[in-house]
């Protein structure tokens, strides 16, 4: 019994109706060596689902609170300062920013993997994108954690 690889001399597999070739999977190739990969892609996939779900609810709450309950016409710097003086609201805003930035970074990583074929260029683009996103995230978290409310309220 021949395998799919043996059916053509180039190893492309048998021709399919409609064009293309039947490409054998690694399980079908007798000489295939399966590489043990880590679980990063699995954890990345789970993170996208969990963070996306959390982002939906956190963003809906954020938008409902500020736009419907408080109202844009009543929004002021003093109201934001009052809310940010509570450590739990700071933590909420840090979580919202962190989930949003890392969710977007993971999506950008998927796109970079899909569309940039050359390994060197892929590595360079990832380094630039990771650097920009992580720097912006660190800057935002730093601002949320170190903002001096006492000095701002005296102005």
PDB file of N, CA, C and O in Angstrom, residues 81 90 143-155:
ATOM      1  N   UNK A  81     -10.987  62.539  39.073  1.00  0.00           N
ATOM      2  CA  UNK A  81     -10.062  62.480  40.205  1.00  0.00           C
ATOM      3  C   UNK A  81     -10.695  61.804  41.416  1.00  0.00           C
ATOM      4  O   UNK A  81     -10.055  61.029  42.122  1.00  0.00           O
ATOM      5  N   UNK A  90      -8.830  52.363  40.376  1.00  0.00           N
ATOM      6  CA  UNK A  90      -7.524  52.374  39.703  1.00  0.00           C
ATOM      7  C   UNK A  90      -7.198  50.980  39.181  1.00  0.00           C
ATOM      8  O   UNK A  90      -6.742  50.827  38.049  1.00  0.00           O
ATOM      9  N   UNK A 143       1.259  55.897  35.042  1.00  0.00           N
ATOM     10  CA  UNK A 143       0.446  57.095  35.276  1.00  0.00           C
ATOM     11  C   UNK A 143      -0.703  56.806  36.240  1.00  0.00           C
ATOM     12  O   UNK A 143      -0.997  57.612  37.129  1.00  0.00           O
ATOM     13  N   UNK A 144      -1.346  55.659  36.081  1.00  0.00           N
ATOM     14  CA  UNK A 144      -2.460  55.318  36.966  1.00  0.00           C
ATOM     15  C   UNK A 144      -2.004  55.055  38.404  1.00  0.00           C
ATOM     16  O   UNK A 144      -2.730  55.359  39.349  1.00  0.00           O
ATOM     17  N   UNK A 145      -0.827  54.504  38.560  1.00  0.00           N
ATOM     18  CA  UNK A 145      -0.359  54.162  39.903  1.00  0.00           C
ATOM     19  C   UNK A 145       0.300  55.325  40.638  1.00  0.00           C
ATOM     20  O   UNK A 145       0.282  55.370  41.859  1.00  0.00           O
ATOM     21  N   UNK A 146       0.890  56.259  39.917  1.00  0.00           N
ATOM     22  CA  UNK A 146       1.682  57.297  40.582  1.00  0.00           C
ATOM     23  C   UNK A 146       1.058  58.680  40.515  1.00  0.00           C
ATOM     24  O   UNK A 146       1.678  59.632  41.003  1.00  0.00           O
ATOM     25  N   UNK A 147      -0.130  58.808  39.983  1.00  0.00           N
ATOM     26  CA  UNK A 147      -0.739  60.131  39.864  1.00  0.00           C
ATOM     27  C   UNK A 147      -1.000  60.707  41.255  1.00  0.00           C
ATOM     28  O   UNK A 147      -1.542  60.031  42.124  1.00  0.00           O
ATOM     29  N   UNK A 148      -0.607  61.944  41.466  1.00  0.00           N
ATOM     30  CA  UNK A 148      -0.743  62.593  42.770  1.00  0.00           C
ATOM     31  C   UNK A 148      -2.092  63.322  42.834  1.00  0.00           C
ATOM     32  O   UNK A 148      -2.245  64.408  42.284  1.00  0.00           O
ATOM     33  N   UNK A 149      -3.040  62.717  43.501  1.00  0.00           N
ATOM     34  CA  UNK A 149      -4.380  63.298  43.586  1.00  0.00           C
ATOM     35  C   UNK A 149      -4.438  64.519  44.489  1.00  0.00           C
ATOM     36  O   UNK A 149      -5.224  65.406  44.273  1.00  0.00           O
ATOM     37  N   UNK A 150      -3.609  64.529  45.504  1.00  0.00           N
ATOM     38  CA  UNK A 150      -3.600  65.671  46.421  1.00  0.00           C
ATOM     39  C   UNK A 150      -3.164  66.932  45.690  1.00  0.00           C
ATOM     40  O   UNK A 150      -3.759  68.000  45.850  1.00  0.00           O
ATOM     41  N   UNK A 151      -2.130  66.822  44.886  1.00  0.00           N
ATOM     42  CA  UNK A 151      -1.643  67.990  44.133  1.00  0.00           C
ATOM     43  C   UNK A 151      -2.662  68.411  43.080  1.00  0.00           C
ATOM     44  O   UNK A 151      -2.860  69.598  42.838  1.00  0.00           O
ATOM     45  N   UNK A 152      -3.315  67.428  42.461  1.00  0.00           N
ATOM     46  CA  UNK A 152      -4.304  67.774  41.424  1.00  0.00           C
ATOM     47  C   UNK A 152      -5.543  68.431  42.014  1.00  0.00           C
ATOM     48  O   UNK A 152      -6.136  69.315  41.407  1.00  0.00           O
ATOM     49  N   UNK A 153      -5.943  68.011  43.201  1.00  0.00           N
ATOM     50  CA  UNK A 153      -7.142  68.591  43.817  1.00  0.00           C
ATOM     51  C   UNK A 153      -6.891  70.011  44.357  1.00  0.00           C
ATOM     52  O   UNK A 153      -7.836  70.785  44.543  1.00  0.00           O
ATOM     53  N   UNK A 154      -5.628  70.353  44.636  1.00  0.00           N
ATOM     54  CA  UNK A 154      -5.317  71.690  45.125  1.00  0.00           C
ATOM     55  C   UNK A 154      -5.368  72.758  44.004  1.00  0.00           C
ATOM     56  O   UNK A 154      -5.480  73.923  44.270  1.00  0.00           O
ATOM     57  N   UNK A 155      -5.263  72.315  42.754  1.00  0.00           N
ATOM     58  CA  UNK A 155      -5.238  73.278  41.644  1.00  0.00           C
ATOM     59  C   UNK A 155      -6.555  73.910  41.412  1.00  0.00           C
ATOM     60  O   UNK A 155      -7.588  73.648  41.537  1.00  0.00           O
TER      61      UNK A 155
END
